[in-house]
PDB file of C-alpha atoms in Angstrom:
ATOM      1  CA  UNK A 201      -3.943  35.517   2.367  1.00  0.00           C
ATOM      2  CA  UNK A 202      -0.402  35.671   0.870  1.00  0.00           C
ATOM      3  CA  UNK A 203       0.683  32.992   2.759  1.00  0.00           C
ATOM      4  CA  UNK A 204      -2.923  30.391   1.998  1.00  0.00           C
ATOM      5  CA  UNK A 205      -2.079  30.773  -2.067  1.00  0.00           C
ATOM      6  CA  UNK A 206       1.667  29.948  -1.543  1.00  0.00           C
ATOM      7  CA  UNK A 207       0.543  27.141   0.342  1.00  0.00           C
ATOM      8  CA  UNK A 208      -2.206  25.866  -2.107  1.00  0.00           C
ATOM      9  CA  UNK A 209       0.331  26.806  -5.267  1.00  0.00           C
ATOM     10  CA  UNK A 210       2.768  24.052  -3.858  1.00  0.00           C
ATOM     11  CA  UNK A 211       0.744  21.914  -3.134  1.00  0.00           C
ATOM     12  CA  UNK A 212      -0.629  22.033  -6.576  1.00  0.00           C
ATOM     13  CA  UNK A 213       2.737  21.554  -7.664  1.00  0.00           C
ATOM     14  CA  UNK A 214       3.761  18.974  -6.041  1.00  0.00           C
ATOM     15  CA  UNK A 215       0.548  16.838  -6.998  1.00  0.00           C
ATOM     16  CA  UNK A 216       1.746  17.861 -10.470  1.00  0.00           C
ATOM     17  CA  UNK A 217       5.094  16.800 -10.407  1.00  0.00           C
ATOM     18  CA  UNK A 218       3.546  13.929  -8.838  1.00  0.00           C
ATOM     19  CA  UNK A 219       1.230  13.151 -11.823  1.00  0.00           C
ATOM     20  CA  UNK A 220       3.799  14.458 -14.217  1.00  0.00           C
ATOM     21  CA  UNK A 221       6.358  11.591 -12.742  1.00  0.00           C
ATOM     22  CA  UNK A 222       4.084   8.702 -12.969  1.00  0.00           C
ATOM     23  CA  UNK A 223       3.449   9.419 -16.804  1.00  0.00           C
ATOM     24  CA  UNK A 224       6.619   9.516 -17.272  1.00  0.00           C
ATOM     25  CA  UNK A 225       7.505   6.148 -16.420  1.00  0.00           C
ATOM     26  CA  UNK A 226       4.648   4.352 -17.283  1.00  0.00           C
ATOM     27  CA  UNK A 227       4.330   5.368 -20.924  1.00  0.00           C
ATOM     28  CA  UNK A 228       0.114   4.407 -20.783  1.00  0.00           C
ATOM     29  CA  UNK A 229      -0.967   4.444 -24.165  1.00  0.00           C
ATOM     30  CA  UNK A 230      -4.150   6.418 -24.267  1.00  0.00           C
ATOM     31  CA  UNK A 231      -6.009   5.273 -26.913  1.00  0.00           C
ATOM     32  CA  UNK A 232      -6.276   2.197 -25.615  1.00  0.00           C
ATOM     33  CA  UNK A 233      -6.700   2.771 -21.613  1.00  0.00           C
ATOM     34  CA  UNK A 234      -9.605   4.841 -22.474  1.00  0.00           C
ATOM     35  CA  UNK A 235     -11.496   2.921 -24.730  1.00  0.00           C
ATOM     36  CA  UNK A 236     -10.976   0.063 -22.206  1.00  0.00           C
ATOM     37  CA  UNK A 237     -12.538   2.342 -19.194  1.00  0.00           C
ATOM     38  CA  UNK A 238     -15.175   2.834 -21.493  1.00  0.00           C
ATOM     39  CA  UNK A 239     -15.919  -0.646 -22.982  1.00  0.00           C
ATOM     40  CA  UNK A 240     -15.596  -2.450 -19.812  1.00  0.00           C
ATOM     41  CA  UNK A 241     -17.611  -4.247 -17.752  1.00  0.00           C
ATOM     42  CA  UNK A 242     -19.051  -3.907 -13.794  1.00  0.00           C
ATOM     43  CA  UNK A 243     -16.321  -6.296 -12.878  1.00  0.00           C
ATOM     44  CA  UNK A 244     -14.031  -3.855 -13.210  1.00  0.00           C
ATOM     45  CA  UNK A 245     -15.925  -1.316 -11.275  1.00  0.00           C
ATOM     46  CA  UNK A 246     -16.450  -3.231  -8.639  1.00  0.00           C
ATOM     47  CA  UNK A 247     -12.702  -4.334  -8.180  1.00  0.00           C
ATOM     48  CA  UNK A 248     -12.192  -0.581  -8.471  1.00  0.00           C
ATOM     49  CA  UNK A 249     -14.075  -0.082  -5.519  1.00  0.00           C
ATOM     50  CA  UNK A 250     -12.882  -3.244  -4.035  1.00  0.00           C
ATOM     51  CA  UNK A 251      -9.138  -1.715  -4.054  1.00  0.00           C
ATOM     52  CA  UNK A 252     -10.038   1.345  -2.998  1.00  0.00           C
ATOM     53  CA  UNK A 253     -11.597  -0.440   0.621  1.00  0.00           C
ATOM     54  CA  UNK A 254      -7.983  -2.136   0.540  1.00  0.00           C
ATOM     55  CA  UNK A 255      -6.389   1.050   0.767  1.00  0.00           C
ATOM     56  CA  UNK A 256      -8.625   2.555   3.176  1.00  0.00           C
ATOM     57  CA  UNK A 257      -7.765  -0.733   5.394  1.00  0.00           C
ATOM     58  CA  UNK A 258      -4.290  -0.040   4.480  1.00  0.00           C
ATOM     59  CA  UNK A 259      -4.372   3.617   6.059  1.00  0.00           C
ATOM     60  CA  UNK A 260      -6.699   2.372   8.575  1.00  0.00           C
ATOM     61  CA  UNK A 261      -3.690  -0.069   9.823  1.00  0.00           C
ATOM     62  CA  UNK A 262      -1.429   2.837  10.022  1.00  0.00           C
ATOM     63  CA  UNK A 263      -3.237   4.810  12.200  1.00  0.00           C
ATOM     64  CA  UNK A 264      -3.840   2.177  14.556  1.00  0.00           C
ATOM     65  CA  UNK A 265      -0.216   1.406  14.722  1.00  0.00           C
ATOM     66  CA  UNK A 266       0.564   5.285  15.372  1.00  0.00           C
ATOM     67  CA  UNK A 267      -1.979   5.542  18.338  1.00  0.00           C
ATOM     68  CA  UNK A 268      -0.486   2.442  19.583  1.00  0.00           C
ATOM     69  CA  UNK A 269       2.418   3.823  19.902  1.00  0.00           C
ATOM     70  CA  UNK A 270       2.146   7.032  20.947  1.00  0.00           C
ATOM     71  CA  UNK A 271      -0.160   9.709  20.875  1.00  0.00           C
ATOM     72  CA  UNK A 272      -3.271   9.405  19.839  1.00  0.00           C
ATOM     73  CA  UNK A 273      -4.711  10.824  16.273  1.00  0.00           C
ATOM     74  CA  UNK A 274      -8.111  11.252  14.911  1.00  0.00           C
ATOM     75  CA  UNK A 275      -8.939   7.916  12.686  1.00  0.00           C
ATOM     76  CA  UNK A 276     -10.642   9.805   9.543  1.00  0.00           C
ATOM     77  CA  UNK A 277      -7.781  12.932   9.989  1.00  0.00           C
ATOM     78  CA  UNK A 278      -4.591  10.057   9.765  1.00  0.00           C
ATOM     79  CA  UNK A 279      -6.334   8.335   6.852  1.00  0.00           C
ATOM     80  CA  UNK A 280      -6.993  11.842   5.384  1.00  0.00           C
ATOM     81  CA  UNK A 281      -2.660  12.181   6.002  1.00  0.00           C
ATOM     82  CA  UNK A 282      -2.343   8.992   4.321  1.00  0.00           C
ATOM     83  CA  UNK A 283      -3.741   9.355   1.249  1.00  0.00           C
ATOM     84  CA  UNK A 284      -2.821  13.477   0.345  1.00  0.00           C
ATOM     85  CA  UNK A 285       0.657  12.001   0.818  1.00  0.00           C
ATOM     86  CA  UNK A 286       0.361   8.799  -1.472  1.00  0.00           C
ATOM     87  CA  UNK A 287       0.568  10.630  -4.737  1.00  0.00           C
ATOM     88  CA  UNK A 288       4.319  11.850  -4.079  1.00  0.00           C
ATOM     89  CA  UNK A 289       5.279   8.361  -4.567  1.00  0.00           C
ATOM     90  CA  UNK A 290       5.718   8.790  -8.034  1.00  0.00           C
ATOM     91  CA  UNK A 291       8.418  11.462  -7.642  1.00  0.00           C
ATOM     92  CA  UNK A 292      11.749  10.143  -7.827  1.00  0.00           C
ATOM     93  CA  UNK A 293      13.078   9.249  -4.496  1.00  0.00           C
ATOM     94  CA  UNK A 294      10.304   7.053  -3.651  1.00  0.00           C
ATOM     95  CA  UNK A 295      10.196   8.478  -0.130  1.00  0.00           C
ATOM     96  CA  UNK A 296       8.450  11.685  -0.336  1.00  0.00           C
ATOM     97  CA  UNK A 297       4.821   9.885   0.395  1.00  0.00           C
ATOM     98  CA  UNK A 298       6.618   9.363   3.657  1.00  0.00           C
ATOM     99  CA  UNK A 299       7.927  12.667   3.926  1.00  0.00           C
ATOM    100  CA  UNK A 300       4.487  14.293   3.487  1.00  0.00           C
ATOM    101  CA  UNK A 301       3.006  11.664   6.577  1.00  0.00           C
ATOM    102  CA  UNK A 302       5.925  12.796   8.778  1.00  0.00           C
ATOM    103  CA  UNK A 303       4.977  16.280   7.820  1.00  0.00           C
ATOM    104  CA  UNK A 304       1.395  16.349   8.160  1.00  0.00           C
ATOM    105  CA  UNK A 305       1.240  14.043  11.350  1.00  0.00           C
ATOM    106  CA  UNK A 306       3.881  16.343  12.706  1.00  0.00           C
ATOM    107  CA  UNK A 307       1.198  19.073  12.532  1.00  0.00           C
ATOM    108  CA  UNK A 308      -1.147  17.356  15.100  1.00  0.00           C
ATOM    109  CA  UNK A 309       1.699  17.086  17.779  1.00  0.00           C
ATOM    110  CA  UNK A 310       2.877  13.502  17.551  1.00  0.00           C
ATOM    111  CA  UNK A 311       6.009  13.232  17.647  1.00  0.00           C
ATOM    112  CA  UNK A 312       8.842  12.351  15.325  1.00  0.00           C
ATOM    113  CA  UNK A 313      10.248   9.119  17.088  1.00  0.00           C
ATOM    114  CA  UNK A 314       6.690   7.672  17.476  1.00  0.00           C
ATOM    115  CA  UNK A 315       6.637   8.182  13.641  1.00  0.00           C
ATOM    116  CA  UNK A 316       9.511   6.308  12.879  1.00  0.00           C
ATOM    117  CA  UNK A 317       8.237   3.473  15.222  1.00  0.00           C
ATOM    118  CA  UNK A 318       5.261   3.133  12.995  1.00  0.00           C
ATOM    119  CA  UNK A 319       6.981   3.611   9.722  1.00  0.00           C
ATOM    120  CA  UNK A 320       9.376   0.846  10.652  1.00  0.00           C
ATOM    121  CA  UNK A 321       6.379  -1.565  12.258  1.00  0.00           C
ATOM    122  CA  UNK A 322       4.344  -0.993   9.098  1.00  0.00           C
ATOM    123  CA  UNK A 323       6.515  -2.080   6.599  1.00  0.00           C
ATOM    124  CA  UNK A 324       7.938  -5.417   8.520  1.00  0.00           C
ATOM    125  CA  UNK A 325       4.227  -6.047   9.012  1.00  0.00           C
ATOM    126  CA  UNK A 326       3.488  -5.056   5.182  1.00  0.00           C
ATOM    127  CA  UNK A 327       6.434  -7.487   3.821  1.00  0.00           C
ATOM    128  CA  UNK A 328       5.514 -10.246   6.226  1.00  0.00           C
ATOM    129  CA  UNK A 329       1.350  -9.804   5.206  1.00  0.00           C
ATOM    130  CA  UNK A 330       2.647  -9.823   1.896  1.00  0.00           C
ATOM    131  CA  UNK A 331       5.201 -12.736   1.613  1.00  0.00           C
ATOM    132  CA  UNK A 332       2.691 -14.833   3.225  1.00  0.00           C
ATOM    133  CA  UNK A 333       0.729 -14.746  -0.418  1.00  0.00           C
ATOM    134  CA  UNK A 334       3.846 -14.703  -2.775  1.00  0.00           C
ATOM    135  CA  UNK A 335       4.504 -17.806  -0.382  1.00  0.00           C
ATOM    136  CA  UNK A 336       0.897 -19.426  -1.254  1.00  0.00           C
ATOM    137  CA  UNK A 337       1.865 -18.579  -4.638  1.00  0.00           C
ATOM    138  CA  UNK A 338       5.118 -20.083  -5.261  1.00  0.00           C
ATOM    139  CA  UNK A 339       3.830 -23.327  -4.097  1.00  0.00           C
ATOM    140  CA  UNK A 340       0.733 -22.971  -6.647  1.00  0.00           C
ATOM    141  CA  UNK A 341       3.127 -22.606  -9.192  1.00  0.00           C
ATOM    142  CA  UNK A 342       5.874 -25.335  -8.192  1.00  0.00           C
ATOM    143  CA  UNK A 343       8.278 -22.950  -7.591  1.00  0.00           C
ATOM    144  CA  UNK A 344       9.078 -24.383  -3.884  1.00  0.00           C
ATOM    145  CA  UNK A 345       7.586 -27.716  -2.517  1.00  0.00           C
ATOM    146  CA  UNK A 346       5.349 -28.474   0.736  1.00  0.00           C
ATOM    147  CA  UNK A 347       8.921 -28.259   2.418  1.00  0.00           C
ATOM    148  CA  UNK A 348       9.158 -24.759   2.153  1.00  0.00           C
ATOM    149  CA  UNK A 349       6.053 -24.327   2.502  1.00  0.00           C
ATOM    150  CA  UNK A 350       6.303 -26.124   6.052  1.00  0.00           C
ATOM    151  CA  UNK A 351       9.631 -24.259   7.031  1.00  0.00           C
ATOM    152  CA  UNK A 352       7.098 -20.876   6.284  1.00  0.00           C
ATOM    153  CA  UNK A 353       5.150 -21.965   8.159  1.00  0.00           C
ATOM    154  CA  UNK A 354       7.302 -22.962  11.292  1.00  0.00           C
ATOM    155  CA  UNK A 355       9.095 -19.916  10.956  1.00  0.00           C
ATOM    156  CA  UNK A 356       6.120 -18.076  11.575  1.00  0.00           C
ATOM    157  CA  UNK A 357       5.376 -19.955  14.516  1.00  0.00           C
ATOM    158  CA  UNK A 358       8.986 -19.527  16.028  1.00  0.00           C
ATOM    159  CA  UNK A 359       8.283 -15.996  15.796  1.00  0.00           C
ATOM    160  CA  UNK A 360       5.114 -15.845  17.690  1.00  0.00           C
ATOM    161  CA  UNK A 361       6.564 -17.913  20.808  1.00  0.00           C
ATOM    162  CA  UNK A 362       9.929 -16.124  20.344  1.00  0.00           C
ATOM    163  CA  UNK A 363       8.750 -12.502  19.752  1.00  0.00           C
ATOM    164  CA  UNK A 364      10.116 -10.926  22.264  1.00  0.00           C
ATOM    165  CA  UNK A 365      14.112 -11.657  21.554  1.00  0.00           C
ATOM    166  CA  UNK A 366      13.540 -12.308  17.640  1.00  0.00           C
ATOM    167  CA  UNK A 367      12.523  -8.322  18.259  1.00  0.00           C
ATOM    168  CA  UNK A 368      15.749  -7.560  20.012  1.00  0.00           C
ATOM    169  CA  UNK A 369      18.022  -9.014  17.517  1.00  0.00           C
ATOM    170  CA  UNK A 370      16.083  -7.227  14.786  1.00  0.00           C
ATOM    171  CA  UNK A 371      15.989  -4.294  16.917  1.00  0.00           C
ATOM    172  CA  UNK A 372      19.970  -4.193  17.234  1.00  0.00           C
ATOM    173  CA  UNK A 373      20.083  -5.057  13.507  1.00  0.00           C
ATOM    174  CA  UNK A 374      17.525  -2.000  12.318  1.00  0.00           C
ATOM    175  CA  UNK A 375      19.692   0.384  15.103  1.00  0.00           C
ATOM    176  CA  UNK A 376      23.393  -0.682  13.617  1.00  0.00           C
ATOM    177  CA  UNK A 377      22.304  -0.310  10.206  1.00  0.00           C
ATOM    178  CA  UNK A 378      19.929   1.862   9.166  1.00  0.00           C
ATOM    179  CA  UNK A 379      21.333   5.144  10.403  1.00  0.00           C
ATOM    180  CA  UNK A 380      17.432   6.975  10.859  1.00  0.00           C
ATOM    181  CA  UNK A 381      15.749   4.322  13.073  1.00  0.00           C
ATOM    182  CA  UNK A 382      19.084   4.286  15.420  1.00  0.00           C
ATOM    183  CA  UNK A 383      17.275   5.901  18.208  1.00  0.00           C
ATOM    184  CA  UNK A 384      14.006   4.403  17.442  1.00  0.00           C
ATOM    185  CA  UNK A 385      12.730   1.624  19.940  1.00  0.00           C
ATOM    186  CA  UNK A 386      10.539  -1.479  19.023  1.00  0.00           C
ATOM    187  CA  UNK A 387       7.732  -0.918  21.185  1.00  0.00           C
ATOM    188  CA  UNK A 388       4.837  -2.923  19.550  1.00  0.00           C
ATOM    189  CA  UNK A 389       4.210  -6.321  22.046  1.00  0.00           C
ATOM    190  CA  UNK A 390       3.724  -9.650  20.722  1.00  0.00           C
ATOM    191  CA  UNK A 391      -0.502  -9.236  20.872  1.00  0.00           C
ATOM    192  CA  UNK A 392      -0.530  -6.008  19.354  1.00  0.00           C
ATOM    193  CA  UNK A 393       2.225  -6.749  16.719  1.00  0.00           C
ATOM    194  CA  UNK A 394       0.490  -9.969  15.390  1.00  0.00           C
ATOM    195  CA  UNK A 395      -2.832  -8.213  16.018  1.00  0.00           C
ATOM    196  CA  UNK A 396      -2.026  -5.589  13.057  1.00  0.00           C
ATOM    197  CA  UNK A 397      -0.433  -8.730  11.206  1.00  0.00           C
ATOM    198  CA  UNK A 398      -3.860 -10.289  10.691  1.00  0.00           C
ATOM    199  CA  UNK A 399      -5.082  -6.854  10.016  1.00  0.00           C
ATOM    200  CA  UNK A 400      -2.612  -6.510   7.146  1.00  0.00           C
ATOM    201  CA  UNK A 401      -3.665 -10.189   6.096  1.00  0.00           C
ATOM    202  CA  UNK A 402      -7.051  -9.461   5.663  1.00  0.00           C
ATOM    203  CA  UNK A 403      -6.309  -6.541   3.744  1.00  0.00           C
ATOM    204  CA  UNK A 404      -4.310  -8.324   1.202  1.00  0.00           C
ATOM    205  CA  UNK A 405      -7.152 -10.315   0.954  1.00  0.00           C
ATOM    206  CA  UNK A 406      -9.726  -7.991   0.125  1.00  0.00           C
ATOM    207  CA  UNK A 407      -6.746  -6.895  -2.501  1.00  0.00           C
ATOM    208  CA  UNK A 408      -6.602 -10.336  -3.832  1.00  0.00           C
ATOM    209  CA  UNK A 409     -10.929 -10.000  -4.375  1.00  0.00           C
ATOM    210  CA  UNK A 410     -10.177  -6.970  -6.237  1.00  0.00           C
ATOM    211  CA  UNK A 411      -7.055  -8.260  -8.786  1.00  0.00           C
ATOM    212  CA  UNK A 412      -9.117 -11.591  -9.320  1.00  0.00           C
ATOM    213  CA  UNK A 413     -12.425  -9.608 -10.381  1.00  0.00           C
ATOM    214  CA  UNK A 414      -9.686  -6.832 -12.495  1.00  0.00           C
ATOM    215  CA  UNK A 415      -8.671 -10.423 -14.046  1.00  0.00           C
ATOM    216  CA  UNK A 416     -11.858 -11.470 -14.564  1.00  0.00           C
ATOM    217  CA  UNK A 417     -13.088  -8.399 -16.189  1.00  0.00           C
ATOM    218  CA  UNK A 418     -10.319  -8.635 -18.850  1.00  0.00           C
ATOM    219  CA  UNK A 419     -11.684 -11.983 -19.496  1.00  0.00           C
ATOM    220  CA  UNK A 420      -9.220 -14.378 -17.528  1.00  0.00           C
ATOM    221  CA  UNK A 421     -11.287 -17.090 -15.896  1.00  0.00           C
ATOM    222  CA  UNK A 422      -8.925 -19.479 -15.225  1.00  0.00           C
ATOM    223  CA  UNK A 423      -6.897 -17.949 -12.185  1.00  0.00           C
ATOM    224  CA  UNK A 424      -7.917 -18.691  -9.194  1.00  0.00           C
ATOM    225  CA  UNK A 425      -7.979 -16.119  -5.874  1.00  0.00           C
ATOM    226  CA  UNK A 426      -4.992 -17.202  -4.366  1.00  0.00           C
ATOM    227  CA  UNK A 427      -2.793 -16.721  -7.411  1.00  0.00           C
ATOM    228  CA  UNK A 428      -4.259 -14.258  -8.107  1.00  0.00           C
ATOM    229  CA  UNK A 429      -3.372 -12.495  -4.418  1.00  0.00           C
ATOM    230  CA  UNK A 430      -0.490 -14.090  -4.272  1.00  0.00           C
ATOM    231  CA  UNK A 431       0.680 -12.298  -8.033  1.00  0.00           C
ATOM    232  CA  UNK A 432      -0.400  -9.005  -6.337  1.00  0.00           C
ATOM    233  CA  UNK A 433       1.690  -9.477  -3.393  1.00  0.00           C
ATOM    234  CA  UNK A 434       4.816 -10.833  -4.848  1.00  0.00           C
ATOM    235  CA  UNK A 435       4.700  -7.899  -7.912  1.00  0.00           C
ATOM    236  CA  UNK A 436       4.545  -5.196  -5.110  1.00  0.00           C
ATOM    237  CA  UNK A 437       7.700  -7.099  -2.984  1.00  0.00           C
ATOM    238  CA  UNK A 438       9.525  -7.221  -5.647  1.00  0.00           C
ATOM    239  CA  UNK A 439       8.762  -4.096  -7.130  1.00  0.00           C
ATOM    240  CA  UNK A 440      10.640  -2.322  -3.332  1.00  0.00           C
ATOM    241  CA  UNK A 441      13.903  -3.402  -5.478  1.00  0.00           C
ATOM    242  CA  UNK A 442      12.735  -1.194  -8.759  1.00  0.00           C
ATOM    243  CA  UNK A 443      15.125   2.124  -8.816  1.00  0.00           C
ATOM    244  CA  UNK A 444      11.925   3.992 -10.336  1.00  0.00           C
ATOM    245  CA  UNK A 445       9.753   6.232  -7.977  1.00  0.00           C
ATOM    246  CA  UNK A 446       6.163   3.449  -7.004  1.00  0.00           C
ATOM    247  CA  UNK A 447       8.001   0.124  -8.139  1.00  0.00           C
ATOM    248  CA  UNK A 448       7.200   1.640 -11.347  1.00  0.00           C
ATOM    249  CA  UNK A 449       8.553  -0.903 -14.617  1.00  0.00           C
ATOM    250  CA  UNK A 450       9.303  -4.025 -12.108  1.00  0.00           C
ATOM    251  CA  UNK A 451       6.077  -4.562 -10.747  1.00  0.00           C
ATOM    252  CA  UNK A 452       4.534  -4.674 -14.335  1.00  0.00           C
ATOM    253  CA  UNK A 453       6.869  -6.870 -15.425  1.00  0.00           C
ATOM    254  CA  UNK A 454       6.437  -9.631 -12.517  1.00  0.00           C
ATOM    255  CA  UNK A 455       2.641  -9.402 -13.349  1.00  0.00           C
ATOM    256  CA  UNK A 456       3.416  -9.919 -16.701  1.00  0.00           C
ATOM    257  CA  UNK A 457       5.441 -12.764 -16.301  1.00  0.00           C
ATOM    258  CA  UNK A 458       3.209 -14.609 -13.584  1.00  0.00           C
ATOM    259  CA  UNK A 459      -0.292 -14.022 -15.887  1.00  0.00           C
ATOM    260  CA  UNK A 460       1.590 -15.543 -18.412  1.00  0.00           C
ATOM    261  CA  UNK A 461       2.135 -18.155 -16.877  1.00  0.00           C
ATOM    262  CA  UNK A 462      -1.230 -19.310 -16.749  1.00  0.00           C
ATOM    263  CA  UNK A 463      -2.569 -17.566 -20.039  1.00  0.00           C
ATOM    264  CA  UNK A 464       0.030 -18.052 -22.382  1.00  0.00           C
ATOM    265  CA  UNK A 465      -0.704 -15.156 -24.040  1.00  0.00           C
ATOM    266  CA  UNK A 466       1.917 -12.295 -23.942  1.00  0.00           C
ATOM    267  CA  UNK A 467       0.022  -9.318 -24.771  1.00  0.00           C
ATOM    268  CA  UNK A 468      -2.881  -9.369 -22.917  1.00  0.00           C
ATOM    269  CA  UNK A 469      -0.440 -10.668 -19.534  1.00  0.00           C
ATOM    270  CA  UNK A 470       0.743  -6.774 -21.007  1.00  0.00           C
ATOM    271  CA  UNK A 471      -2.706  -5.528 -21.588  1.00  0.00           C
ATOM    272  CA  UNK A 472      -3.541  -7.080 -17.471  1.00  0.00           C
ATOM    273  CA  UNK A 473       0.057  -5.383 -16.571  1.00  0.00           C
ATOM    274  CA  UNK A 474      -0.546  -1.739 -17.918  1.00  0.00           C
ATOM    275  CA  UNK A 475      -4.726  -1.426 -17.180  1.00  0.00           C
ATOM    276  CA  UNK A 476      -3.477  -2.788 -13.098  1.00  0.00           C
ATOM    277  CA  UNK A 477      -1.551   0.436 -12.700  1.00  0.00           C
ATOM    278  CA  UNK A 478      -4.126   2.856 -13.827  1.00  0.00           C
ATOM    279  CA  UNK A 479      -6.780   0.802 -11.741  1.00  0.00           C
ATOM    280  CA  UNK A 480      -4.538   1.102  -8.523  1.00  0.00           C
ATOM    281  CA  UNK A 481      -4.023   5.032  -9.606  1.00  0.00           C
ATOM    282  CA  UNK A 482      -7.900   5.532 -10.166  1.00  0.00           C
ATOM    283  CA  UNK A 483      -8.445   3.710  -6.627  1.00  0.00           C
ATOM    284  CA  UNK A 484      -6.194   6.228  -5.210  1.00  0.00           C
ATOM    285  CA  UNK A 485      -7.968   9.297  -6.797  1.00  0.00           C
ATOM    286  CA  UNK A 486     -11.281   7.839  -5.485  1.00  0.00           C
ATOM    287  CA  UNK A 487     -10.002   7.394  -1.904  1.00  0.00           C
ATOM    288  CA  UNK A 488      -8.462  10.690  -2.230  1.00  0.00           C
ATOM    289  CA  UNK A 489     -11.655  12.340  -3.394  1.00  0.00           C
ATOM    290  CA  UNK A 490     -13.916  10.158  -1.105  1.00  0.00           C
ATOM    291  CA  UNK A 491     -11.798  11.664   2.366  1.00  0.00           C
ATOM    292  CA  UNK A 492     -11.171  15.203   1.071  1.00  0.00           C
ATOM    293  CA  UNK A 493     -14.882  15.868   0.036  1.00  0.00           C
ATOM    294  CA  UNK A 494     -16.360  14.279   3.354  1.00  0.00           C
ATOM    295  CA  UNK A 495     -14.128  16.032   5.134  1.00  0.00           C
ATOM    296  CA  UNK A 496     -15.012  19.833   3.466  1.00  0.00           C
ATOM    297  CA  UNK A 497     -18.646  18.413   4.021  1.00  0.00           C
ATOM    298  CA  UNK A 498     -17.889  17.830   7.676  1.00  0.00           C
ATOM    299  CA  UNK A 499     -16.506  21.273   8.053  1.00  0.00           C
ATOM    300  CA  UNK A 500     -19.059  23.253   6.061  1.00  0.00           C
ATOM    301  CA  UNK A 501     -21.830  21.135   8.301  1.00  0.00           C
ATOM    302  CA  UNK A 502     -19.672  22.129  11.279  1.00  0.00           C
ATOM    303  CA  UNK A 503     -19.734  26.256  10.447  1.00  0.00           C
ATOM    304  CA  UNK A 504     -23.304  25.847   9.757  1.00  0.00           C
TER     305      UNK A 504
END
């Protein structure tokens, strides 16, 4: 008994520092979230729900990867994993989401190298998924021509036909400097690896649905999907350089300047910047809540 309320009491600590983090940095104000989440429209809902499939797919992915590389794992337990670690993103560090995965999945007996496989596989496969839409996007906005755009493109294809010793070089490259992954063979092949590529894709996609319709609830009509996707994707890439725990600060500020863009008005590209985080936090909660109650369902079902 002693040893179940130490357990729950940090856990419920850490998903307070968690929260306590997050407000922290983001400095919401209040007033004005809440009368939006009140006063909005089913746009908004429906991109709500629309982000929270996204991150399903997104944990979905994951999984797949690990039993691809290893031993297998339950689907619905891994995306359980998944999202009871997400929240400790927002503690400073910006690793400890991972660090509650490695932790958890180390409890069902798969092992710690097949771990760092799939870490390592899922975020080249999350940057590449990604780029390909901040890619779409720069050439919406001008930014590069239908050169670059070409050379993408190209490169892309290189890497299909050359998989195999593009993999080695980046293999030697991941091994020499980043200390944790030294031991840690590239195992995915070509089939699976772009296999979980178009998986990612399509997930970004269905992220892209759910920013346009956020957009569109706030009353922006004039950006289109792609840009749309493509804002999403580039905010998050960039926001891997911000020093604060979730690309917290960065991220906001790319959307900020990229809405602008289009409509010229500073502070509701502000208004767009701050509702998008508590919209990605609510999806979270809702994913979180959706897994953790079917699962207590499933086991009270079970025992009866």
């Amino acid at each position: 008994m002693t040893k179940k309320v130490a357990i729950i009491s940090i856990k419920s600590l850490l998903i307070f520092a968690a929260l306590y983090f997050m407000l922290v940095h983001v400095k919401l104000p209040f007033a004005e979230v809440l009368y939006f989440l009140t006063h909005t429209n089913t746009n908004f809902y429906v991109s709500v729900l629309l982000f929270t499939a996204f991150l399903m797919l997104q944990a979905w992915i994951w999984v797949q990867i690990l039993n691809d590389s290893g031993k297998a794992m339950p689907w619905f337990k891994g995306m359980m994993i998944y999202i009871n670690s997400q929240f400790a993103k927002y503690i400073p560090g910006g690793f400890w989401n991972y660090l509650g995965r490695i932790y958890y999945t180390s409890r069902e007996g798969i092992p710690l190298q097949t771990q760092l496989v799939t870490l390592l596989y899922e975020n080249i496969l999350l940057v590449m998924a990604a780029s390909v839409y901040a890619v779409i996007l720069a050439k919406l906005t001008g930014m590069i021509g239908f050169a670059w755009l070409a050379v993408f493109v190209v490169g892309l294809a290189l890497f299909f036909f050359y998989y195999q010793p593009v993999t080695g070089i980046l293999e030697k490259g991941v091994h020499r400097f980043i200390k944790k992954f030294r031991h840690v063979p590239m195992t995915l092949t070509r089939r699976s690896f772009f296999t979980y590529l178009f998986y990612f894709l399509v997930s970004h996609m269905v992220m892209g649905w759910a920013f346009w319709l956020l957009l569109v609830s706030m009353g922006v009509h004039n950006i289109g999907f792609f840009y749309a996707a493509g804002t999403f994707a580039a905010a998050w890439l960039i926001g891997l350089m911000s020093p604060l725990p979730g690309g917290l600060g960065v991220r906001e500020g790319i959307i900020v300047f990229l809405i602008g863009l289009v409509v010229k008005d500073a502070a509701l590209a502000t208004q767009i910047s701050i509702i998008a985080r508590i919209w990605n936090v609510i999806s979270e909660v809702l994913f979180f809540l959706i897994v953790n109650g079917a699962y207590h369902l499933r086991r009270r079902w079970g025992h009866q």
